[in-house]
XYZ file of C-alpha atoms in Angstrom:
670
model
C 3.592 4.723 -34.997
C 0.811 2.619 -33.476
C 1.816 3.596 -29.917
C 1.807 7.330 -30.829
C -1.591 6.999 -32.473
C -3.080 5.140 -29.521
C -1.627 7.684 -27.098
C -3.120 10.561 -29.131
C -6.489 8.847 -29.347
C -6.447 8.071 -25.627
C -5.559 11.645 -24.679
C -8.284 12.947 -27.021
C -10.887 10.625 -25.535
C -9.901 11.459 -21.952
C -9.973 15.193 -22.635
C -13.508 15.146 -23.999
C -15.070 12.118 -22.349
C -13.264 11.293 -19.101
C -15.680 9.159 -17.103
C -17.816 8.376 -20.143
C -16.752 4.769 -19.759
C -15.926 4.001 -16.142
C -13.445 1.147 -16.064
C -12.517 -1.141 -13.143
C -9.007 -1.396 -14.601
C -8.427 2.034 -13.040
C -9.464 0.876 -9.558
C -6.952 0.842 -6.685
C -8.963 -1.293 -4.243
C -6.234 -2.006 -1.682
C -2.690 -1.147 -0.601
C -0.349 -0.828 -3.618
C -3.299 -1.467 -5.900
C -3.630 -5.250 -5.813
C -3.249 -8.428 -3.808
C 0.354 -8.919 -4.928
C 1.259 -5.372 -3.680
C 3.118 -4.534 -6.917
C 2.402 -0.788 -6.666
C 2.443 -0.265 -10.453
C -0.260 1.472 -12.490
C 0.643 0.913 -16.194
C -2.510 2.665 -17.464
C -1.583 6.326 -16.918
C -1.732 8.204 -20.231
C -1.812 11.825 -19.032
C 1.001 12.213 -16.504
C 4.401 11.992 -18.203
C 7.841 13.188 -17.080
C 7.470 16.149 -19.445
C 4.046 17.192 -18.174
C 4.795 16.614 -14.486
C 7.993 18.668 -14.638
C 6.186 21.540 -16.374
C 4.478 24.523 -14.775
C 1.153 22.947 -15.677
C 1.479 20.330 -12.934
C 0.397 21.346 -9.461
C -2.268 21.329 -6.782
C -5.823 20.856 -8.049
C -7.964 20.723 -4.928
C -8.350 19.844 -1.264
C -11.299 18.070 0.253
C -12.708 19.629 3.419
C -10.538 18.874 6.434
C -11.589 15.591 7.997
C -13.230 15.318 11.402
C -11.397 16.040 14.623
C -12.162 13.934 17.700
C -11.884 15.131 21.295
C -9.819 18.076 20.127
C -7.304 15.869 18.269
C -6.601 16.308 14.565
C -7.157 13.440 12.103
C -4.280 11.653 10.390
C -4.169 9.176 7.533
C -1.862 6.259 8.247
C -3.956 4.279 5.758
C -3.185 4.866 2.084
C -6.095 6.264 0.038
C -7.944 3.979 -2.370
C -9.543 4.847 -5.712
C -12.684 3.502 -7.386
C -13.537 4.552 -10.919
C -17.285 4.039 -10.692
C -18.840 4.334 -7.241
C -22.648 4.302 -7.182
C -23.927 6.393 -4.260
C -27.088 5.088 -2.589
C -27.515 7.427 0.419
C -27.693 11.155 1.033
C -27.935 14.095 -1.368
C -25.774 12.348 -3.980
C -27.877 9.173 -4.089
C -28.319 7.958 -7.645
C -25.047 9.471 -8.841
C -21.961 7.617 -9.964
C -18.516 9.039 -9.288
C -14.834 8.386 -9.482
C -14.135 8.326 -5.754
C -11.262 8.307 -3.291
C -11.783 6.243 -0.132
C -10.091 7.621 2.978
C -9.892 6.280 6.554
C -8.442 8.228 9.484
C -6.919 7.731 12.897
C -10.066 9.325 14.327
C -12.217 6.350 13.264
C -13.887 8.052 10.297
C -14.205 6.664 6.763
C -14.995 8.901 3.776
C -15.866 8.653 0.099
C -14.534 11.765 -1.661
C -15.436 12.856 -5.188
C -12.291 12.563 -7.310
C -13.320 14.598 -10.362
C -15.727 17.497 -10.839
C -18.991 16.221 -12.210
C -21.850 18.499 -13.119
C -22.800 20.450 -10.015
C -20.656 18.298 -7.717
C -17.127 19.679 -7.284
C -14.010 17.596 -6.990
C -13.198 17.054 -3.321
C -16.813 16.976 -2.167
C -17.469 14.362 0.522
C -20.003 11.906 -0.912
C -20.554 10.094 2.388
C -18.792 9.595 5.681
C -19.128 7.069 8.479
C -17.975 7.275 12.070
C -16.971 3.816 13.297
C -16.742 4.703 16.978
C -14.689 6.482 19.605
C -10.899 6.181 19.092
C -8.400 5.933 21.935
C -5.164 7.757 22.656
C -1.838 6.453 21.426
C 1.690 7.252 20.179
C 2.703 10.062 17.792
C 0.303 12.465 19.515
C -2.655 10.992 17.612
C -5.713 8.906 18.394
C -5.761 5.245 17.440
C -8.658 4.567 15.146
C -8.006 3.206 11.659
C -4.297 2.647 10.956
C -4.214 -0.150 8.357
C -5.223 0.440 4.733
C -8.720 -0.979 4.060
C -9.623 -3.361 1.222
C -12.489 -3.102 -1.282
C -14.594 -5.869 -2.803
C -16.523 -4.418 -5.754
C -17.922 -7.830 -6.766
C -19.908 -8.322 -3.557
C -23.568 -7.340 -3.495
C -23.625 -4.630 -2.374
C -19.978 -3.688 -3.019
C -18.206 -3.424 0.313
C -15.257 -1.884 2.119
C -13.431 -3.845 4.825
C -11.776 -1.752 7.526
C -10.361 -2.476 10.992
C -10.594 0.068 13.809
C -9.674 0.513 17.448
C -13.034 1.396 18.989
C -13.579 2.382 22.622
C -17.388 2.520 22.676
C -18.629 0.716 25.826
C -15.569 -1.563 25.904
C -12.376 -1.012 23.948
C -11.427 -3.550 21.268
C -10.219 -3.933 17.728
C -13.168 -4.482 15.414
C -13.308 -5.304 11.718
C -16.168 -3.750 9.744
C -17.743 -4.306 6.357
C -19.295 -1.102 5.002
C -21.682 -0.709 2.084
C -19.579 1.234 -0.438
C -22.587 3.106 -1.740
C -23.646 4.516 1.600
C -21.026 3.861 4.265
C -23.583 1.891 6.261
C -22.313 -1.021 8.372
C -23.487 -4.313 6.852
C -25.483 -6.885 8.811
C -23.381 -9.233 10.958
C -20.565 -6.706 11.340
C -18.417 -5.570 13.099
C -16.521 -8.547 14.500
C -14.490 -8.139 17.677
C -10.810 -9.137 17.577
C -9.544 -9.760 21.106
C -7.950 -12.539 23.115
C -11.317 -14.109 23.850
C -12.131 -14.391 20.137
C -8.768 -15.304 18.575
C -7.017 -17.507 21.149
C -9.538 -20.365 20.682
C -8.813 -20.435 16.935
C -5.029 -19.911 17.149
C -2.980 -22.451 15.170
C 0.305 -21.578 16.939
C -0.686 -21.343 20.590
C -0.809 -20.949 23.387
C -0.443 -17.203 22.963
C -1.979 -14.062 24.403
C -3.550 -11.408 22.215
C -2.653 -8.499 24.461
C -5.106 -5.796 25.473
C -6.204 -3.435 22.720
C -3.950 -0.597 23.840
C -0.923 -2.853 23.310
C -1.900 -4.215 19.885
C -1.484 -2.364 16.593
C -3.464 -3.128 13.460
C -1.072 -1.220 11.160
C -0.809 -3.687 8.279
C -3.026 -3.310 5.226
C -5.936 -5.725 4.802
C -6.011 -8.238 1.948
C -8.561 -10.607 0.424
C -8.310 -14.213 -0.729
C -8.689 -14.792 -4.466
C -12.272 -15.986 -4.041
C -12.998 -13.053 -1.651
C -14.204 -15.339 1.129
C -11.283 -14.670 3.515
C -10.072 -11.311 4.804
C -6.513 -11.242 6.212
C -5.990 -8.861 9.142
C -2.429 -8.606 10.561
C -1.399 -7.288 13.990
C 1.792 -6.166 15.676
C 2.154 -4.361 18.973
C 3.043 -0.892 20.178
C 6.455 -0.462 21.804
C 7.216 -4.189 21.547
C 4.208 -5.030 23.692
C 3.167 -8.451 22.426
C 3.336 -11.192 19.813
C 2.232 -10.634 16.245
C -0.914 -12.178 14.793
C -2.488 -12.927 11.439
C -6.262 -13.228 11.738
C -8.325 -14.815 8.954
C -11.917 -13.585 8.772
C -14.640 -15.478 6.930
C -16.316 -12.621 5.017
C -19.678 -14.355 4.986
C -19.613 -14.794 1.216
C -21.697 -16.633 0.275
C -23.036 -17.931 3.621
C -24.174 -14.555 4.931
C -22.577 -15.230 8.330
C -19.201 -13.500 8.809
C -16.969 -14.875 11.560
C -13.393 -15.091 12.766
C -12.259 -18.323 11.116
C -8.602 -18.834 12.045
C -5.573 -17.129 13.606
C -1.826 -17.622 13.769
C 0.362 -16.004 16.405
C 3.982 -15.229 15.540
C 4.985 -17.444 18.454
C 3.394 -19.437 21.284
C 3.959 -16.332 23.381
C 2.013 -15.243 26.467
C 4.278 -12.408 27.623
C 3.608 -8.707 26.893
C 6.794 -8.180 24.907
C 7.870 -8.453 21.286
C 7.644 -11.621 19.246
C 7.129 -11.595 15.478
C 4.904 -8.548 15.113
C 3.180 -8.407 11.719
C 3.000 -4.628 11.451
C 4.361 -3.633 8.037
C 2.127 -1.016 6.411
C 1.908 -3.260 3.329
C 0.367 -6.142 5.274
C 0.216 -9.537 3.581
C 0.700 -10.232 -0.144
C -0.909 -13.062 -2.138
C 0.349 -14.977 -5.158
C -1.613 -16.462 -8.067
C -2.323 -19.607 -6.056
C -3.638 -17.704 -3.057
C -0.563 -18.355 -0.884
C -0.259 -15.611 1.757
C 3.124 -13.986 2.535
C 3.873 -11.696 5.453
C 6.973 -10.291 7.193
C 7.539 -10.326 10.958
C 9.412 -8.226 13.501
C 11.911 -9.072 16.195
C 11.580 -11.650 18.962
C 13.794 -13.561 21.417
C 17.112 -14.744 20.031
C 17.667 -18.239 18.783
C 15.891 -21.144 17.064
C 13.068 -21.525 19.583
C 10.286 -23.862 18.520
C 7.547 -22.120 16.520
C 8.964 -18.643 17.238
C 8.983 -16.752 13.955
C 10.588 -13.392 14.639
C 12.373 -11.634 11.741
C 11.088 -13.959 9.057
C 8.931 -14.103 5.966
C 6.111 -16.571 6.490
C 4.049 -18.258 3.768
C 0.593 -19.647 4.579
C -1.348 -22.166 2.522
C -4.420 -20.700 0.786
C -6.909 -22.896 2.627
C -8.232 -22.544 6.181
C -7.351 -22.989 8.961
C -4.117 -21.008 8.606
C -1.252 -23.425 8.006
C 2.407 -22.499 7.724
C 3.665 -23.673 4.326
C 7.171 -22.177 4.009
C 9.529 -19.781 5.812
C 12.570 -17.601 5.183
C 14.762 -16.170 7.931
C 17.884 -14.061 7.210
C 21.293 -15.319 8.252
C 21.730 -12.537 10.868
C 18.375 -12.927 12.636
C 19.996 -13.151 16.064
C 21.679 -9.773 15.588
C 18.410 -8.302 14.310
C 16.510 -9.663 17.308
C 19.101 -8.366 19.740
C 18.944 -4.803 18.434
C 15.195 -4.457 17.694
C 15.686 -4.532 13.926
C 12.570 -5.732 12.117
C 12.110 -7.325 8.724
C 8.518 -6.236 9.257
C 9.664 -2.708 8.459
C 9.223 -3.775 4.838
C 6.189 -5.389 3.282
C 6.441 -8.270 0.778
C 5.748 -7.909 -2.956
C 4.876 -10.906 -5.130
C 6.620 -10.262 -8.442
C 5.010 -11.166 -11.783
C 6.360 -14.523 -12.919
C 9.505 -14.631 -15.025
C 9.938 -16.760 -18.141
C 11.241 -20.183 -17.139
C 13.585 -19.960 -20.104
C 15.432 -17.041 -18.522
C 15.961 -18.309 -14.971
C 15.530 -21.334 -12.742
C 13.699 -19.128 -10.207
C 10.614 -17.756 -12.034
C 8.471 -17.287 -8.894
C 9.869 -14.494 -6.762
C 9.102 -12.361 -3.730
C 10.839 -9.097 -2.758
C 10.928 -7.258 0.542
C 12.977 -4.850 2.632
C 13.332 -4.047 6.326
C 14.658 -1.623 8.917
C 18.274 -2.528 8.142
C 17.984 -1.009 4.669
C 18.445 -4.342 2.908
C 16.617 -5.566 -0.185
C 15.732 -9.269 -0.180
C 14.786 -11.485 -3.115
C 13.161 -14.816 -2.241
C 12.487 -17.875 -4.374
C 8.855 -18.647 -3.524
C 9.361 -22.264 -4.627
C 12.263 -22.729 -2.221
C 12.221 -20.240 0.638
C 14.870 -22.188 2.482
C 13.460 -22.329 5.996
C 11.958 -24.994 8.238
C 8.424 -25.286 9.578
C 9.301 -25.998 13.216
C 11.837 -23.272 14.051
C 14.279 -20.767 12.585
C 17.846 -21.804 11.661
C 20.660 -21.661 14.179
C 22.278 -18.316 14.853
C 24.983 -17.455 12.350
C 27.004 -14.431 13.393
C 29.623 -14.129 10.685
C 28.826 -16.016 7.472
C 26.457 -13.960 5.285
C 26.803 -16.427 2.389
C 24.721 -18.866 4.453
C 21.656 -16.730 3.801
C 18.962 -18.551 1.795
C 17.712 -15.508 -0.119
C 18.849 -14.884 -3.709
C 21.823 -12.575 -4.190
C 24.504 -12.009 -6.786
C 28.243 -12.687 -6.837
C 29.331 -9.239 -5.649
C 31.436 -9.188 -2.466
C 30.789 -6.591 0.240
C 33.194 -5.229 2.840
C 30.410 -5.009 5.443
C 29.957 -8.775 5.139
C 33.689 -9.433 5.500
C 34.235 -9.560 1.710
C 31.491 -12.132 1.244
C 28.290 -11.985 -0.821
C 24.946 -11.364 0.827
C 21.637 -9.479 0.636
C 21.766 -6.103 -1.105
C 22.151 -3.179 1.315
C 20.598 -0.037 -0.203
C 20.457 2.497 2.624
C 23.345 2.712 5.058
C 25.794 2.981 6.575
C 25.454 -0.764 7.076
C 25.047 -1.719 10.707
C 23.872 -4.723 12.704
C 23.090 -2.536 15.693
C 21.862 0.964 14.801
C 18.607 0.379 12.930
C 15.713 0.851 15.334
C 13.263 3.709 16.052
C 14.593 6.846 14.308
C 17.800 5.056 13.293
C 15.941 2.699 10.963
C 16.965 2.873 7.312
C 13.636 1.861 5.752
C 10.019 1.037 6.549
C 8.410 0.716 3.138
C 7.166 -1.737 0.526
C 8.974 -1.635 -2.853
C 7.163 -0.990 -6.143
C 7.533 -3.069 -9.306
C 7.937 -1.887 -12.931
C 8.728 -3.711 -16.183
C 10.570 -1.766 -18.903
C 10.020 -1.889 -22.669
C 12.781 -4.471 -23.051
C 10.933 -6.648 -20.469
C 13.559 -6.027 -17.762
C 11.941 -6.024 -14.289
C 12.849 -3.298 -11.798
C 12.023 -2.533 -8.181
C 12.010 0.881 -6.533
C 12.817 1.115 -2.835
C 12.563 4.133 -0.535
C 14.519 4.672 2.659
C 16.538 7.064 4.773
C 20.308 6.867 4.544
C 21.972 8.205 7.716
C 24.876 10.639 8.089
C 26.799 8.196 10.265
C 26.421 4.694 11.662
C 24.819 5.825 14.923
C 23.077 8.947 13.556
C 19.368 9.548 13.164
C 19.995 12.549 10.876
C 19.060 11.633 7.303
C 21.201 12.007 4.203
C 20.816 11.091 0.556
C 20.151 8.775 -1.166
C 16.561 7.907 -0.294
C 15.283 6.314 -3.530
C 16.934 3.323 -5.210
C 16.237 1.646 -8.540
C 17.101 -2.040 -8.375
C 17.370 -4.292 -11.404
C 16.255 -7.907 -11.394
C 19.004 -9.921 -13.082
C 17.939 -13.189 -14.692
C 20.323 -15.489 -16.577
C 19.450 -18.745 -18.320
C 19.980 -21.693 -16.029
C 20.816 -19.454 -13.038
C 18.880 -18.100 -10.044
C 17.749 -14.476 -10.356
C 19.185 -11.777 -8.107
C 18.933 -8.040 -7.416
C 21.556 -5.477 -8.399
C 21.636 -1.770 -7.598
C 20.944 0.072 -10.848
C 20.718 3.758 -9.837
C 20.032 6.165 -6.992
C 18.279 9.504 -6.835
C 21.076 11.412 -5.100
C 19.626 14.844 -4.269
C 16.673 14.182 -1.961
C 17.141 13.799 1.788
C 14.163 11.768 3.001
C 13.353 11.679 6.693
C 10.612 9.084 6.851
C 9.389 8.098 3.369
C 6.370 5.947 2.700
C 6.134 3.233 0.078
C 6.680 4.278 -3.545
C 4.246 3.666 -6.400
C 4.930 3.761 -10.138
C 2.699 5.118 -12.894
C 3.354 4.667 -16.617
C 1.702 4.242 -20.003
C 2.568 0.600 -20.519
C 6.366 0.679 -20.276
C 6.537 4.323 -21.409
C 6.921 7.431 -19.258
C 7.357 5.729 -15.850
C 7.218 7.993 -12.800
C 7.950 7.054 -9.179
C 5.681 8.786 -6.647
C 6.195 8.906 -2.889
C 5.265 10.893 0.214
C 7.752 11.869 2.917
C 6.189 12.921 6.214
C 9.313 14.979 7.059
C 9.203 13.848 10.695
C 11.163 10.932 12.098
C 9.663 7.797 13.613
C 9.688 9.061 17.208
C 8.355 12.546 16.437
C 4.900 13.856 17.276
C 2.368 14.588 14.547
C 0.827 17.526 16.405
C -0.325 19.803 13.553
C 0.760 22.855 15.529
C 4.409 21.799 15.492
C 4.985 18.964 12.989
C 6.336 19.529 9.495
C 3.980 19.138 6.572
C 4.303 16.185 4.213
C 5.887 16.396 0.750
C 4.818 14.650 -2.450
C 7.696 13.781 -4.802
C 7.675 12.655 -8.433
C 10.838 11.108 -9.915
C 11.504 10.104 -13.519
C 11.987 6.344 -13.194
C 14.354 6.187 -16.177
C 16.662 9.120 -15.415
C 16.080 9.275 -11.622
C 15.599 13.040 -11.982
C 13.233 14.804 -9.571
C 10.263 16.074 -11.568
C 8.174 17.639 -8.810
C 8.174 18.345 -5.098
C 5.143 19.881 -3.422
C 5.537 23.128 -1.510
C 5.242 23.147 2.281
C 1.801 24.756 2.150
C 0.337 22.315 -0.393
C 0.000 19.341 1.959
C -0.857 19.095 5.641
C 0.377 16.886 8.494
C -0.408 13.266 7.699
C 0.405 9.869 9.171
C 3.439 7.657 8.578
C 4.352 5.075 5.914
C 1.500 5.496 3.455
C 1.549 6.011 -0.303
C -0.259 8.204 -2.857
C -2.593 6.847 -5.541
C -2.367 7.774 -9.232
C -5.427 7.412 -11.463
C -6.791 9.150 -14.569
C -4.191 11.906 -14.602
C -4.529 12.767 -10.921
C -2.401 12.021 -7.861
C -4.322 11.665 -4.596
C -2.561 12.169 -1.255
C -4.062 11.658 2.200
C -3.018 13.737 5.217
C -5.783 15.241 7.368
C -7.809 15.502 4.150
C -7.475 14.353 0.543
C -5.427 16.553 -1.780
C -5.221 16.104 -5.542
C -2.445 17.065 -7.945
C -2.524 17.091 -11.717
C -2.263 19.252 -14.819
C -3.837 22.601 -13.988
C -4.256 23.416 -17.698
C -6.047 20.103 -18.279
C -9.342 20.492 -16.378
C -11.613 17.479 -16.600
C -15.320 17.165 -15.941
C -16.017 13.543 -15.081
C -19.095 13.383 -17.289
C -21.492 10.486 -16.805
C -20.175 6.933 -16.399
C -21.819 4.311 -18.574
C -25.251 3.427 -17.267
C -25.311 6.200 -14.641
C -27.494 9.248 -14.283
C -26.034 12.691 -13.751
C -26.354 13.547 -10.085
C -28.228 16.709 -9.403
C -27.533 16.985 -5.678
C -26.061 19.888 -3.812
C -22.362 20.350 -3.068
C -22.842 20.065 0.677
C -21.569 17.023 2.509
C -24.246 14.530 3.610
C -25.233 14.433 7.272
C -22.709 12.746 9.538
C -23.442 9.238 10.698
C -21.849 10.092 14.024
C -20.405 13.176 15.643
C -17.259 15.181 15.194
C -15.993 18.680 14.615
C -13.798 20.315 12.029
C -11.855 23.316 13.266
C -10.635 25.381 10.366
C -11.656 24.521 6.817
C -15.311 23.661 6.357
C -17.665 23.245 3.424
C -16.989 21.880 -0.035
C -13.995 23.138 -2.002
C -14.361 25.207 -5.120
C -14.858 23.226 -8.295
C -12.096 23.100 -10.849
C -12.797 25.075 -13.979
C -13.982 22.982 -16.890
C -16.728 22.340 -19.360
C -19.980 21.090 -17.916
C -21.941 18.446 -19.765
C -23.786 19.846 -22.783
C -25.961 18.492 -25.524
C -24.183 16.675 -28.334
C -25.107 15.293 -31.725
C -25.605 11.538 -32.154
C -22.594 11.457 -34.500
C -20.397 13.143 -31.861
C -21.671 10.756 -29.192
C -21.028 7.790 -31.463
C -17.521 9.055 -32.149
C -16.799 9.367 -28.442
C -18.208 5.901 -27.914
C -15.794 4.490 -30.488
C -12.876 6.346 -28.907
C -13.920 5.059 -25.494
C -14.015 1.498 -26.837
C -10.576 1.927 -28.406
C -9.198 3.398 -25.185
C -10.564 0.501 -23.136
C -9.120 -1.965 -25.651
C -5.747 -0.250 -25.408
C -5.853 -0.549 -21.600
C -6.694 -4.256 -21.802
C -3.768 -4.829 -24.164
C -1.416 -2.916 -21.877
C -2.622 -4.721 -18.774
C -2.285 -8.119 -20.408
C 1.202 -7.375 -21.713
C 2.745 -5.406 -18.873
C 1.000 -6.384 -15.672
C -0.653 -9.807 -15.726
C -2.775 -10.550 -12.692
C -3.497 -13.858 -11.009
C -6.800 -15.481 -11.807
C -9.559 -14.048 -9.697
C -7.620 -10.895 -8.792
C -10.154 -8.444 -10.147
C -11.831 -7.069 -7.027
């Protein structure tokens, strides 16, 4: 009864006063929404399996197409971010406050896009944009500008966006920027250059060479320390061209002097070939103590000193970077030999379990190219700090991850890590043969049972690149009193054939109405993203309880995007990045964003502000048409007071849901 009443009140308040109380609980300031990379939004009251599967759900708007560069189309490898209350300080929208989507492209542009129609400003209007520099050519038929998902710090003054970019102005290098979120302006002291000359002197695992910029890939999402003073920037390499790196950047808070503070190479490796690339799209994850976890890719075979290929590494929360714990799978030598990377999957720090239900309450989950799902005890990761374990070619039960008692034929009738996307193979898992390159999403059901959702690409045969179903798996976390926890396959979605899916995210209203959202680029890993020939992306929605497909976008509703990114769900809308931002929602539920608390209604035009650099947009130009809806009108004090009470009750309901269903580590509110 109480839940139904609160849901009705929330829907009523959102319908008439969406935006009337901007709330940071709605923010998605980094990859998968938070430092832990859980990928779960438990505050969604509008989108339900019933509404999403109805004819009312569909495309709402497109932003203008983003800027081309040197005749090359833009692509979003970075996942979009969402901020519920962005104060604009530059351009025609200065003085306004908006729900905004942050987008960064392979062409070295960053944008703030209006998420909801507000007065005279339509949804999809570009609030500001910033050109970071000239991008360079690279794989997939795209330019190499911004690839990793940025990170937002709303508590800084001014609020800021951290983003890394390959910039070829004057000399080519990777550079990390801090932008003023209100204007897109580059903050004083930034950018910082990341190159061999700047990171080798601060490397804690040298000697190693940070290869030339054209060899190094900053694909992993950025993350922030709990106190926001350290930015973590991971690197891999293109075509196995160098060692991986984790670079720790002092953000200059509170000193005012940003600098590169520490670095850790995946191996003491000078050669221009693969060793422990840290390239997962999810980047690093942090736990409640600030410990940093990251996955690595392949390297030379064997237990070489300080060579950390195909491992999960844990770094102490203090600087300089110090290795604190490691996990390496039992078959790392096979993975190394066949270019099979654990770094295909990003780590997720799971919310703590009750110590009364298991002896392993502190857990980490991840995947990888092989299609396996790994569960790690963060208190006992099982590895050494000097080198990986000896090669073990046959005995899967020697693995130090957590797995159940089930025996598998592919392990010789022994237990081992859970294989979700097959056919199982030690050999055929690289390039377009890979089974998965995504970060799982977490969800906790009404009975408190934890679940993970994984996406991947099952293959038609062991050596085939052709995809088959299933591509989405629901995995249950089994916890028994006095026993270690483990993962068990709970259900598949068996109809979709996914070619190259990104990471899933989950939206729900507390534990109710959970929906899994994902984007499939529909092109395999080796394929070009030339918009003239490449397939368009598809957005999927799946009922998390029944595993029934609720929605699939039509081929003309999305454009050609990047690879391995995820959508963002906030306030009844789903935002997808391709070569622009597209929004989906209930077409019969138009919303005017109103005026956030303390903000003035913006009276600017609907034209985009002047560009901070140069660029051209072939095709679509100008602001999109506004969604239909009621503009702000005068209201009686009693009506305003009533809405204020409903807004308070709605915010209270969200706080209760967040505290019960998705507790965050101290200091995790960015």
